[in-house]
Coordinates of C-alpha atoms in Angstrom, one line a residue:
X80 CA -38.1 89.1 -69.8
X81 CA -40.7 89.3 -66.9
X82 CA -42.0 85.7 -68.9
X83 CA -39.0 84.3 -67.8
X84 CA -39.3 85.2 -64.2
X85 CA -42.8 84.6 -63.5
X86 CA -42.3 80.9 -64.9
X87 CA -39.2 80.6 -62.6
X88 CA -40.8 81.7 -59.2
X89 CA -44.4 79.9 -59.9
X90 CA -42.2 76.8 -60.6
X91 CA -39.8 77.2 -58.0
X92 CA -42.9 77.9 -55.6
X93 CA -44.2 74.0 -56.2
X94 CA -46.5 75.2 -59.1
X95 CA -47.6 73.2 -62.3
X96 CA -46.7 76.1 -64.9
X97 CA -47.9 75.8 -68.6
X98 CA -45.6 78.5 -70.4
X99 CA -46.9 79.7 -73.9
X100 CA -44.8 81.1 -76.2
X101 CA -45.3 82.6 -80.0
X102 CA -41.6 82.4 -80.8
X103 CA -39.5 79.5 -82.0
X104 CA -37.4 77.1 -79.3
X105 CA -34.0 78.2 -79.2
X106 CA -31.9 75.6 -76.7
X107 CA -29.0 76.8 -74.7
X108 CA -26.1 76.9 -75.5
X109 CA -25.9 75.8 -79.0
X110 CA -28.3 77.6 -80.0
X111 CA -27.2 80.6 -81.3
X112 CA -25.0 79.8 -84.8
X113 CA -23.8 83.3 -85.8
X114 CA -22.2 83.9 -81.9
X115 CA -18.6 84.1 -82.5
X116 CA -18.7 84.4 -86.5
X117 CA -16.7 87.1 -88.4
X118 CA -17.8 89.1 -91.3
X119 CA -15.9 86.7 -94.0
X120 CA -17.8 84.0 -92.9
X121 CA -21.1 85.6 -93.4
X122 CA -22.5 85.6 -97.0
X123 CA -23.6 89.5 -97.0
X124 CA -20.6 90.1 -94.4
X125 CA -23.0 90.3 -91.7
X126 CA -24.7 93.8 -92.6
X127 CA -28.1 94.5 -93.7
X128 CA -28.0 94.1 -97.4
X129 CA -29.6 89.8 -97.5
X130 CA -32.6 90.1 -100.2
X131 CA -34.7 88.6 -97.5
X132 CA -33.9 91.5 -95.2
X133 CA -35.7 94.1 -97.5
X134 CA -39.0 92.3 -98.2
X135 CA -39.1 90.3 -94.9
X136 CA -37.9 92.9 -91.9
X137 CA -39.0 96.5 -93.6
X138 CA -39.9 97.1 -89.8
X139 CA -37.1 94.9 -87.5
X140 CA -34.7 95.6 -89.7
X141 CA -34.6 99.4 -88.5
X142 CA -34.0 98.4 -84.8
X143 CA -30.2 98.7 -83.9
X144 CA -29.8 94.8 -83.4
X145 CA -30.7 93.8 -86.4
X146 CA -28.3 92.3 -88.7
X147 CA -27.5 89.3 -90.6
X148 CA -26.4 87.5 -87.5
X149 CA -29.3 88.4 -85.9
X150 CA -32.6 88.1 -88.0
X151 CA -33.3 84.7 -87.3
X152 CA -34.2 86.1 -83.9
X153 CA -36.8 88.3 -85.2
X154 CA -40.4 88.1 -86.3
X155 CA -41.0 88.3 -89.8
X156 CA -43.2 91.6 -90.2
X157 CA -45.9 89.6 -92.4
X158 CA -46.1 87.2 -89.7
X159 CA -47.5 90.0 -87.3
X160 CA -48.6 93.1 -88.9
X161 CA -49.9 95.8 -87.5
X162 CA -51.4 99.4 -88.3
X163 CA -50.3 102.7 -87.5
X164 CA -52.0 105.9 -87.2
X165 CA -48.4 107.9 -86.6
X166 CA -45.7 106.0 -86.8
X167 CA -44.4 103.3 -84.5
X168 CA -41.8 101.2 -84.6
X169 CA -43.0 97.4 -83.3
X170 CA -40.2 95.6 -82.6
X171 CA -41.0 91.8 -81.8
X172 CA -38.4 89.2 -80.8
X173 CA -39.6 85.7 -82.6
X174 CA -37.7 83.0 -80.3
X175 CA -38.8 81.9 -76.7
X176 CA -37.4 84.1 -73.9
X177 CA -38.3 87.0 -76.3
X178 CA -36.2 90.4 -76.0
X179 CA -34.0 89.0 -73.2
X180 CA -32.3 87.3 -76.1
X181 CA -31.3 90.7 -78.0
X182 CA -31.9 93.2 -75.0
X183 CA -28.6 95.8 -74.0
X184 CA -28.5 94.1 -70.3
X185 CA -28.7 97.9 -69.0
X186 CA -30.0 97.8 -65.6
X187 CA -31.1 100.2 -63.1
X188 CA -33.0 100.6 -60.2
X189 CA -36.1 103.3 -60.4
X190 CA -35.6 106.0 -57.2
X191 CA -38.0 107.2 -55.0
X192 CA -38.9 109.9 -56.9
X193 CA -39.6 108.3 -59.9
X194 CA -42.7 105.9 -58.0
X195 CA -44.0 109.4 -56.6
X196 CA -43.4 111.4 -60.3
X197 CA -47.3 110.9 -61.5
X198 CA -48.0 112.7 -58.1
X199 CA -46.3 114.9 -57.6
X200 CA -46.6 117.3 -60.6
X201 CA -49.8 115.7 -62.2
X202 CA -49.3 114.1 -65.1
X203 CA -50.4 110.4 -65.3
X204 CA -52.4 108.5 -62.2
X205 CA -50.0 107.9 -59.3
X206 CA -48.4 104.3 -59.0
X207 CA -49.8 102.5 -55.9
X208 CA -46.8 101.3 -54.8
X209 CA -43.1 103.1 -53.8
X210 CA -39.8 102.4 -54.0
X211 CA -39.6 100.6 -50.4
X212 CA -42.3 98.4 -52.3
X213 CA -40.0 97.4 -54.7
X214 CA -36.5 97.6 -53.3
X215 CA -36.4 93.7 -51.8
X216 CA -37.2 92.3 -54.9
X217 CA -34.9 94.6 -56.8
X218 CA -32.6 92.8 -54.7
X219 CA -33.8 89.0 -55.3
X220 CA -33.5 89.7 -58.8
X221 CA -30.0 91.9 -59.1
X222 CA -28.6 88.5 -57.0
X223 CA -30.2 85.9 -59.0
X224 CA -28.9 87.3 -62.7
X225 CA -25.4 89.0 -62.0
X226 CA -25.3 92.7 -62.5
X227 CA -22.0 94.0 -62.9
X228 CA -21.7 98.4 -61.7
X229 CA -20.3 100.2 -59.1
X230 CA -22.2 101.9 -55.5
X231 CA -22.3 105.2 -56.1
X232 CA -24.8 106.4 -53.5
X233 CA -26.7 108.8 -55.9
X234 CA -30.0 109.6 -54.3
X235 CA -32.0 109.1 -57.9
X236 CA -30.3 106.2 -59.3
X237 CA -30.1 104.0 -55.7
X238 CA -27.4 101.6 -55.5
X239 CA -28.1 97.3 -56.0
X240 CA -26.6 94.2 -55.5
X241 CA -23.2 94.2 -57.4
X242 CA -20.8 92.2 -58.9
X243 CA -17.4 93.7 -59.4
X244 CA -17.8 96.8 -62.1
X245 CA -16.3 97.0 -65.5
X246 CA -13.4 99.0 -66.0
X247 CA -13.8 102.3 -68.1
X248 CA -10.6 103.0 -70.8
X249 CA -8.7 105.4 -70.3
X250 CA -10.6 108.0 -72.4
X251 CA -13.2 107.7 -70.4
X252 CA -11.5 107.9 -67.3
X253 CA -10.2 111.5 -68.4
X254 CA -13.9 112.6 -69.6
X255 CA -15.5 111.7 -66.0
X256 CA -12.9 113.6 -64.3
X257 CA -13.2 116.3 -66.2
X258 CA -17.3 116.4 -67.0
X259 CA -17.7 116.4 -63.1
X260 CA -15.2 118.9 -62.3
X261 CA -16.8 120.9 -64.8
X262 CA -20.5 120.5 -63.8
X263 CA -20.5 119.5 -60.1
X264 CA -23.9 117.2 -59.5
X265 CA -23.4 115.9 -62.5
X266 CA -21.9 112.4 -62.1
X267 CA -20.3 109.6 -65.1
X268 CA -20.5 106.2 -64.1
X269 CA -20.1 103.0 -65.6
X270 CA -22.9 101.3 -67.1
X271 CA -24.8 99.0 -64.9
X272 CA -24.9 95.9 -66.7
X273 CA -26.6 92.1 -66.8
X274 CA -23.5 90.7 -67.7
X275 CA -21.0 88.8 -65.2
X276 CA -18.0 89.8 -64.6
X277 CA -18.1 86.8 -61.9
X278 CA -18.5 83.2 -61.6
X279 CA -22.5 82.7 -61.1
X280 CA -23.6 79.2 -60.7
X281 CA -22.9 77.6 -63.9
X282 CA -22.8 80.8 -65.5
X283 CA -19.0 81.9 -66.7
X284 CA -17.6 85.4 -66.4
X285 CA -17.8 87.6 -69.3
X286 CA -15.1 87.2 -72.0
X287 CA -15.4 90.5 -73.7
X288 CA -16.3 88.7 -77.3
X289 CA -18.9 91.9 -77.9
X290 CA -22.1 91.2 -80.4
X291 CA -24.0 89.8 -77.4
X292 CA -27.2 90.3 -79.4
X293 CA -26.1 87.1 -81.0
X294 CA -26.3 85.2 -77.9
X295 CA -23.7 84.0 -75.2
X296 CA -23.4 80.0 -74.7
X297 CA -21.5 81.0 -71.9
X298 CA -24.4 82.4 -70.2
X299 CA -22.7 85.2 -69.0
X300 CA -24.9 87.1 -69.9
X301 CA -28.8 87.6 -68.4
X302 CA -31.7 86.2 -71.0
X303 CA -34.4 83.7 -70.0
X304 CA -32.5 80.6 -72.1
X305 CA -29.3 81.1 -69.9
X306 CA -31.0 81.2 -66.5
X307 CA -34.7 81.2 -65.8
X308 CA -35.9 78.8 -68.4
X309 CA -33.1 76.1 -66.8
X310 CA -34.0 76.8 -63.2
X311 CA -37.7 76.2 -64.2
X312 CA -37.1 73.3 -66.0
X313 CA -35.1 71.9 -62.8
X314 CA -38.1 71.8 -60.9
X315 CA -40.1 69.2 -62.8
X316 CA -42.8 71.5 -62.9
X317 CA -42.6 73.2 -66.0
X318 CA -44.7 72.7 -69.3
X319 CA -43.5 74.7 -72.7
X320 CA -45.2 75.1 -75.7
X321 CA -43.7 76.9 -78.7
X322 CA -45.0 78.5 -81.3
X323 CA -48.3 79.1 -79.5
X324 CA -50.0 82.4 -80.5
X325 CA -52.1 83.4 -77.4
X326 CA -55.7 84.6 -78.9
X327 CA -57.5 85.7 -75.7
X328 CA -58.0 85.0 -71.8
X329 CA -60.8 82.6 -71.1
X330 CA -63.2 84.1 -68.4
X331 CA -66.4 83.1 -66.4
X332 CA -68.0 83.9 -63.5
X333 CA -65.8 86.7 -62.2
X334 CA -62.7 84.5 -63.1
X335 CA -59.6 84.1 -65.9
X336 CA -60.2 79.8 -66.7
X337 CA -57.4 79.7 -68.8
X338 CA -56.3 81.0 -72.7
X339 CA -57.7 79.8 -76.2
X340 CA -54.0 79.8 -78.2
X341 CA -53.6 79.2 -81.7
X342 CA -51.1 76.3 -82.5
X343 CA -48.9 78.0 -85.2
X344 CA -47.8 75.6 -87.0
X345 CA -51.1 73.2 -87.8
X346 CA -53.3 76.9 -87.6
X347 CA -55.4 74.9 -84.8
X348 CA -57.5 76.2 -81.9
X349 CA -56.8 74.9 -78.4
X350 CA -57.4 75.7 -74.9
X351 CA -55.6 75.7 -72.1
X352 CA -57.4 75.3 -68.3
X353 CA -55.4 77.2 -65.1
X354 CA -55.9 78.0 -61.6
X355 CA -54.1 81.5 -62.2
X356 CA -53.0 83.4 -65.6
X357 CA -49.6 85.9 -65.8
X358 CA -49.6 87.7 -68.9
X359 CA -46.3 88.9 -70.0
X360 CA -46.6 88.9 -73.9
X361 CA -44.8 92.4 -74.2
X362 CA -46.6 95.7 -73.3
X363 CA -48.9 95.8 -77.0
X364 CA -48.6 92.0 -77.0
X365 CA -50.5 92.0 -73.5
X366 CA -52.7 94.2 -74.0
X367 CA -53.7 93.2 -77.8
X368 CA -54.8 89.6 -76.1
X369 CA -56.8 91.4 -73.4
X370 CA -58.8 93.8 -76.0
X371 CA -59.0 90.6 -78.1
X372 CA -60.8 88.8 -74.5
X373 CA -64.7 90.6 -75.2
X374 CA -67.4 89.2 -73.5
X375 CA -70.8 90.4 -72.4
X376 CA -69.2 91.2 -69.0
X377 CA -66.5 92.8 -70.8
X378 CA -67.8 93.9 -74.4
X379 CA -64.3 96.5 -74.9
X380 CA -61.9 94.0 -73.8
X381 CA -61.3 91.9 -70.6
X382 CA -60.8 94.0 -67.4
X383 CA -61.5 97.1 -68.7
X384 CA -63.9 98.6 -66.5
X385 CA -61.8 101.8 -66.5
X386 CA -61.7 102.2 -70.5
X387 CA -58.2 103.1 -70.0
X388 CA -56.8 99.5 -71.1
X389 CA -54.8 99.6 -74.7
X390 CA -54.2 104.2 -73.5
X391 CA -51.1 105.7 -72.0
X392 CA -48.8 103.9 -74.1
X393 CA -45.3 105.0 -73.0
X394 CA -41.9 104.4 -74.5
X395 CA -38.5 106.4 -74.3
X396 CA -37.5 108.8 -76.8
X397 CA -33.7 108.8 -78.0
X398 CA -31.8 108.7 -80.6
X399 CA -30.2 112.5 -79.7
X400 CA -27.6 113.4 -78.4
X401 CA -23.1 114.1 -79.7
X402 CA -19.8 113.0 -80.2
X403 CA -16.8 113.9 -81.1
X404 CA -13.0 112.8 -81.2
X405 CA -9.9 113.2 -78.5
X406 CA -7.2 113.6 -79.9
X407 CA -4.6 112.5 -76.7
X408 CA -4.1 109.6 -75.1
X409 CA -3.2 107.4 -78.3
X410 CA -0.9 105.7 -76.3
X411 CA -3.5 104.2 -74.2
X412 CA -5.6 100.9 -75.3
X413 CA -8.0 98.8 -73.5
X414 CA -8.7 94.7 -73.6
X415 CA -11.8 93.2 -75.6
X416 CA -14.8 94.1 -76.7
X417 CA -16.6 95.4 -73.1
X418 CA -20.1 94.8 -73.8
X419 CA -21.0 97.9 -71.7
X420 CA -20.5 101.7 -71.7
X421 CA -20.7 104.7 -69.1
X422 CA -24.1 106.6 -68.1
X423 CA -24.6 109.8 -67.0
X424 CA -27.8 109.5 -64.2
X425 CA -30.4 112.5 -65.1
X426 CA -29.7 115.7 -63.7
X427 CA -32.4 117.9 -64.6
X428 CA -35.3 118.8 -62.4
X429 CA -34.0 116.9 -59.4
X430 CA -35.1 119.7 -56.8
X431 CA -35.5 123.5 -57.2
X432 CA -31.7 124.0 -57.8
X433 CA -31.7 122.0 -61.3
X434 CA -35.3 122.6 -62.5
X435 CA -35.5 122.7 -66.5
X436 CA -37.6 125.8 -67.2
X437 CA -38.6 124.1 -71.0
X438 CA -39.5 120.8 -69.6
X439 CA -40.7 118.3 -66.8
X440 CA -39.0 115.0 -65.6
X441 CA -35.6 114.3 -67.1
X442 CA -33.5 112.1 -68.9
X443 CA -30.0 110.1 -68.3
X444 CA -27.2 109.2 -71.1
X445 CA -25.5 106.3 -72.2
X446 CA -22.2 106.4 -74.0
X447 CA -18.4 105.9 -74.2
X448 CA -15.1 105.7 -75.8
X449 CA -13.4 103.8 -78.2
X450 CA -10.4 103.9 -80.9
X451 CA -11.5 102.8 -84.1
X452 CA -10.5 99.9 -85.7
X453 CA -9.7 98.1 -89.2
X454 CA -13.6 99.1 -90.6
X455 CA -12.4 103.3 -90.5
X456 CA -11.1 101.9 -93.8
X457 CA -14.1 102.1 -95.6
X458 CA -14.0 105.6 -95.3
X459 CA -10.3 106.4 -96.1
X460 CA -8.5 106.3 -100.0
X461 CA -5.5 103.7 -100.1
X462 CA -5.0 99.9 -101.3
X463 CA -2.2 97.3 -101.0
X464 CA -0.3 96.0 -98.4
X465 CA 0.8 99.4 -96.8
X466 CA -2.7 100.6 -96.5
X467 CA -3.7 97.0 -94.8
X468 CA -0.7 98.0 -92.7
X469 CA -2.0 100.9 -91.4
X470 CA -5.0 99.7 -90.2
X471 CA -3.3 97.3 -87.9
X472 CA -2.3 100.5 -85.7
X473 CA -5.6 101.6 -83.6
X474 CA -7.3 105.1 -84.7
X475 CA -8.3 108.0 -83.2
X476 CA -10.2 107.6 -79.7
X477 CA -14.1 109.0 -80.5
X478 CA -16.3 109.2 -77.5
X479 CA -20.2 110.2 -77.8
X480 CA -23.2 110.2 -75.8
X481 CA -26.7 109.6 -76.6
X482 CA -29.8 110.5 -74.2
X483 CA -32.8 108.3 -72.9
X484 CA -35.7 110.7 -72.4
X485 CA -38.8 109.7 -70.0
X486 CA -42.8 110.5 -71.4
X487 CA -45.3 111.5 -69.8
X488 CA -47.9 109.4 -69.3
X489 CA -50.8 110.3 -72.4
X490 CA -54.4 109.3 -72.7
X491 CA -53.9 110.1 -76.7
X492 CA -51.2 107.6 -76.9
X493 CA -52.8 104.3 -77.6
X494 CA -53.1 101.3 -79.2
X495 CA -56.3 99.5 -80.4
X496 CA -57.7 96.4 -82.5
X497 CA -58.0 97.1 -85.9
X498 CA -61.8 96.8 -87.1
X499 CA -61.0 94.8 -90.0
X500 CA -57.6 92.8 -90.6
X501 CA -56.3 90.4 -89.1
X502 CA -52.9 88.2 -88.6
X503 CA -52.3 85.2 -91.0
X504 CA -53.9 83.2 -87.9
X505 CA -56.7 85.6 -87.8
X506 CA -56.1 87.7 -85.0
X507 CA -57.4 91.4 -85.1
X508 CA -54.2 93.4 -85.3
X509 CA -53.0 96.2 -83.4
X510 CA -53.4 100.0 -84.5
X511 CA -51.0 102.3 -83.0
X512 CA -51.8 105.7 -82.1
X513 CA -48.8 106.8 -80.3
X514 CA -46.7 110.0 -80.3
X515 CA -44.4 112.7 -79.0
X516 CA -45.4 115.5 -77.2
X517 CA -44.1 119.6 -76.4
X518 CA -42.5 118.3 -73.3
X519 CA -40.1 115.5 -75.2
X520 CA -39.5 117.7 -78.0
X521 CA -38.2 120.5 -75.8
X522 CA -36.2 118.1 -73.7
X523 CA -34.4 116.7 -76.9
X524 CA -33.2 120.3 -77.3
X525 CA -31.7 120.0 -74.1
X526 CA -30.1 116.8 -74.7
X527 CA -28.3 117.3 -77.5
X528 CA -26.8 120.8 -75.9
X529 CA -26.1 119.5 -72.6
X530 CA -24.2 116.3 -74.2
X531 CA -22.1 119.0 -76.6
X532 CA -21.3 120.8 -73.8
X533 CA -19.9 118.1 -71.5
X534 CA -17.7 116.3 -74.6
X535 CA -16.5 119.6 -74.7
X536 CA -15.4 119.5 -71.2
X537 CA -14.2 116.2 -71.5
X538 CA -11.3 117.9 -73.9
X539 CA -13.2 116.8 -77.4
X540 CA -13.0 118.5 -80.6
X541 CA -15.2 118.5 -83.8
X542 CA -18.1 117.6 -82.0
X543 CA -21.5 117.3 -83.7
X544 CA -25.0 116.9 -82.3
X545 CA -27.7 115.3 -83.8
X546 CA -31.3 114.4 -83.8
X547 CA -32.7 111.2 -85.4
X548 CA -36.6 112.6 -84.3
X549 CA -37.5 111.1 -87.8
X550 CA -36.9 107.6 -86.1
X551 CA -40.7 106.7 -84.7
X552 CA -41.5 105.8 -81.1
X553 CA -40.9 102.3 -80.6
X554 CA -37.4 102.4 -81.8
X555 CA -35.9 102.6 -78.6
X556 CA -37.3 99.3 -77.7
X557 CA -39.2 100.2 -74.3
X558 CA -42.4 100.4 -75.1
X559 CA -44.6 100.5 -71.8
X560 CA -47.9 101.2 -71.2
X561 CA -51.9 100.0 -71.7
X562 CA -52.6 98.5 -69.0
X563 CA -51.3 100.5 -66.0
X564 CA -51.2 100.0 -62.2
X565 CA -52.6 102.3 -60.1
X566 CA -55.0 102.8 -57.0
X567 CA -58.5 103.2 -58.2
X568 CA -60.3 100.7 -60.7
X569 CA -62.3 103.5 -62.1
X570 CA -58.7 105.2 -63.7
X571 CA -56.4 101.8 -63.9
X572 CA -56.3 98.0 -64.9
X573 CA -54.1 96.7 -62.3
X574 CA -53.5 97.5 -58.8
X575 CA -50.8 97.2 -56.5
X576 CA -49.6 94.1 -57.1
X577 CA -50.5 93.5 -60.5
X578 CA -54.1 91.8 -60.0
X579 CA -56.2 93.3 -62.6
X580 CA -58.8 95.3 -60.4
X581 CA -61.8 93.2 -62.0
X582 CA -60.7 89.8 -62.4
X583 CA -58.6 89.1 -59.3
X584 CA -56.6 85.4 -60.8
X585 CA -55.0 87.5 -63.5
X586 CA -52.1 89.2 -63.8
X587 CA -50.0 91.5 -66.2
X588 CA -46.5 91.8 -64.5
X589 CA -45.3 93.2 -67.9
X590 CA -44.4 96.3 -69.7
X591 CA -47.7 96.9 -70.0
X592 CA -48.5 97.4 -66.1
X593 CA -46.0 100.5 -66.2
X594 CA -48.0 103.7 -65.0
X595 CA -44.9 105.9 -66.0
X596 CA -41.4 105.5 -67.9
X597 CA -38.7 107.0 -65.5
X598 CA -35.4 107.8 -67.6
X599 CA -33.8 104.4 -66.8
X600 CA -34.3 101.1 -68.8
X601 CA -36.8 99.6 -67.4
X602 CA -36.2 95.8 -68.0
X603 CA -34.9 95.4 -64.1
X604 CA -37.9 96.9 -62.5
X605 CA -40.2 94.3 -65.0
X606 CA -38.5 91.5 -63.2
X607 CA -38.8 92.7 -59.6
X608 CA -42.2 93.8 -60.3
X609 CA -43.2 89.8 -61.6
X610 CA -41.3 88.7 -58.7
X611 CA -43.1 90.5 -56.6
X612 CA -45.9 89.3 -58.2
X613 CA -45.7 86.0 -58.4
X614 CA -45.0 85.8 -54.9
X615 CA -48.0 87.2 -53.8
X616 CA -50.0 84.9 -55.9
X617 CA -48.4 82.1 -54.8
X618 CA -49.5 83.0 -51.0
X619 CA -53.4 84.0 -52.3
X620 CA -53.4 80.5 -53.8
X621 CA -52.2 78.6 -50.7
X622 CA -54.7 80.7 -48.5
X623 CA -57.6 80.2 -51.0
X624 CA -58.6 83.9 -51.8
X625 CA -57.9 82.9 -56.1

């Protein structure tokens, strides 16, 4: 994600750019064989159930994109182990432009608030920059890769640069009225979404096919192969190498020189010479290569002058929330498979008036409504034509909502190299050491109450709540964390615009550089952080300072 975009702008700025990438080459647009496939012409039907998916995936396979269509996107979990002290749930992409090929394309702006969180009630070191940082290149990037939603002008979730929204069903349409009648402040939006509902450049308007985990040849919607990686590659400046597993950051006198990579498929060393270095291997990815980079300047890992790099890992806790059926409006139908939902912006501890008196922070929720279709048979008695016919008539509508809950930032929540094993390319490997605290586990409470309590407004019946807290952090696919930003060297690894505090000509523009989590996903404020970024190394190499 933020990969994509710092090759883009250091190319587009006139720069020679060597990219490095662990994963496999996938071209766009044929690259993506399972797109617009069915389950008949799958061999296991497209579930979970391959042979291969047992003994190959035991820990991708439990991430919500995983599937028989696809697994070819994701690492094999021998091919990058790691260790875990509590449980964590690595999920790692294995195909260049990484978890823009599988992510959900949700995409909000951070507010004010959440840049002045750490502050304000203590937890975590305060982010050296603020929203009016931020907001131009929110803007660059929200332009550049199409993000379909609607201006609300809600203070904590600030309005972009839209194309035309999607259209909620009619379900829907009936649950916002009546959730915000019911709880005024409370507000149901649609989804704000990296997926086009508008001609972009070469890029077509969505079509409303659905799985866009598979990927979209279209390019309608946002991943590194559909926009950044041909935009780069336009410029003539641009140098890729696959299958490239970055070992550590080469350093001397005060300086990054360049990366020693291991060449995956003959198991060879190499090294790789640059002016400048942007890491943006994933948050644990980042900063496993960083603790991996000892030298006598740097005998814990390079940069780490603070001790604090491979601590405060953050992630967002989920998997909570209800749902229920409506049993109106079956009448009503909608077109396609919208690859989008609604979300409900947090409304807990905005000011004095909605303060939580269980928890800090807050949390948002994602959601919608649907009928169900043909695959409700799997759960009803019948055979023969007349039950095949009844399964051409659209079921019940069922609506739910699940919550995305923000962490607070943890010293005890880390990740370091493993003393002893290694990768199959002999890398140390990570060991996670990342939990939930008090605060998150009295905020699920919360979360699954507050979403019962506005399906039942919404007119639902036999609603349930749940709470998948089994599921391990990680899961949610947000991980964040290790090597923050913040305004001292002596409590951070980066500062305000990126530059690790002690070796100015690198950069981690990341998940990594996060000092917090906020409530929303955070994939859109990686970008216009790397934009950022990138910018202002562009200007420090022209004028000499790196």
């Amino acid at each position: 994600m933020s990969g994509g975009w710092a090759m883009r702008m250091l190319c587009e700025a006139g720069l020679k750019t060597l990219v490095l990438e662990r994963g496999k080459m996938v071209e766009h647009p044929g690259g993506y064989p399972t797109e617009h496939k069915q389950p008949w012409e799958m061999p296991w039907r497209g579930g979970r159930v391959h042979p291969e998916t047992l003994t190959d995936y035991p820990v991708q396979r439990r991430t919500y994109v995983f599937s028989e269509y696809t697994r070819h996107f994701l690492v094999r979990d021998a091919e990058a182990p790691y260790h875990q002290s509590r449980p964590f749930d690595w999920i790692q992409p294995d195909v260049v432009g990484g978890k823009s090929v599988l992510w959900a394309r949700q995409t909000y702006r951070w507010s004010p608030m959440d840049f002045t969180a750490n502050r304000d009630d203590g937890h975590g070191a305060d982010w050296p920059i603020r929203y009016e940082d931020i907001a131009p290149w929110y803007d660059l990037v929200e332009r550049t890769i199409g993000v379909s939603g609607s201006a609300e002008g809600i203070p904590h979730l600030p309005d972009g640069v839209f194309q035309k929204p999607m259209e909620m069903n009619a379900a829907e349409k009936v649950a916002r009225d009546r959730i915000e009648t019911s709880f005024p402040g409370r507000r149901v939006i649609i989804g704000r979404c990296a997926v086009l509902t508008e001609q972009l450049g070469d890029r077509a308007p969505c079509h409303y096919c659905g799985p866009c985990e598979r990927g979209c040849s279209t390019g309608s919607y946002y991943s590194t192969l559909t926009s950044a990686l041909p935009a780069a590659r336009k410029t003539g400046n641009l140098t890729l190498e696959s299958r490239r597993l970055v070992h550590s950051v080469l350093y001397a006198d005060g300086r990054a020189t360049g990366v020693r990579a291991i060449n995956m498929e003959t198991g060879d060393a190499e090294e790789y010479r640059a002016r400048v270095v942007f890491m943006c291997a994933s948050a644990p990815g980042t900063v496993r290569i960083l603790l991996n980079s000892r030298s006598p300047e740097f005998p814990d890992g390079l940069a780490n002058s603070s001790g604090v790099l491979g601590r405060y890992i953050l992630h967002h806790h989920a998997r909570v929330g209800a749902s229920g059926r409506m049993e109106e409006l079956l009448d009503r139908y909608y077109r396609g498979n919208r690859p989008n939902g609604l979300y409900i912006p947090r409304f807990r501890n905005l000011g004095a008036a909605t303060s939580h008196p269980g928890f800090v922070r807050g949390y948002g929720m994602q959601g919608g409504a649907s009928r169900a279709g043909w695959g409700r048979g799997r759960q009803m008695s019948g055979f023969g034509a007349s039950f095949k016919e009844s399964l051409r008539t659209p079921g019940e509508w069922r609506i739910g909502f699940q919550a995305f809950g923000e962490v607070l930032p943890s010293r005890q929540n880390r990740v370091s190299l493993h003393p002893e094993d290694t990768d199959p390319w002999g890398m140390p490997v990570l060991s996670f050491d990342v939990g939930r605290s008090g605060n998150a586990q009295a905020m699920r409470r919360d979360m699954a109450e507050s979403a019962a309590e506005m399906l039942e407004a919404a007119g639902a019946v036999d609603i349930s709540t749940y709470d998948n807290g089994h599921i391990p952090p990680g899961n949610e696919n947000h991980e964040m964390g290790g090597a923050r930003m913040g305004r001292s060297p002596e409590t951070s690894v980066l500062n305000a615009w990126n530059q690790c505090h002690d070796v100015p000509n690198l950069f981690v523009t990341d998940g990594a550089c996060m000092a917090s989590s906020a409530c929303q996903n955070p994939s859109l404020t990686y970008m216009a952080l790397t934009a950022r970024a990138a910018t202002h190394a562009v200007k420090l190499m022209k004028d000499g300072t790196i």
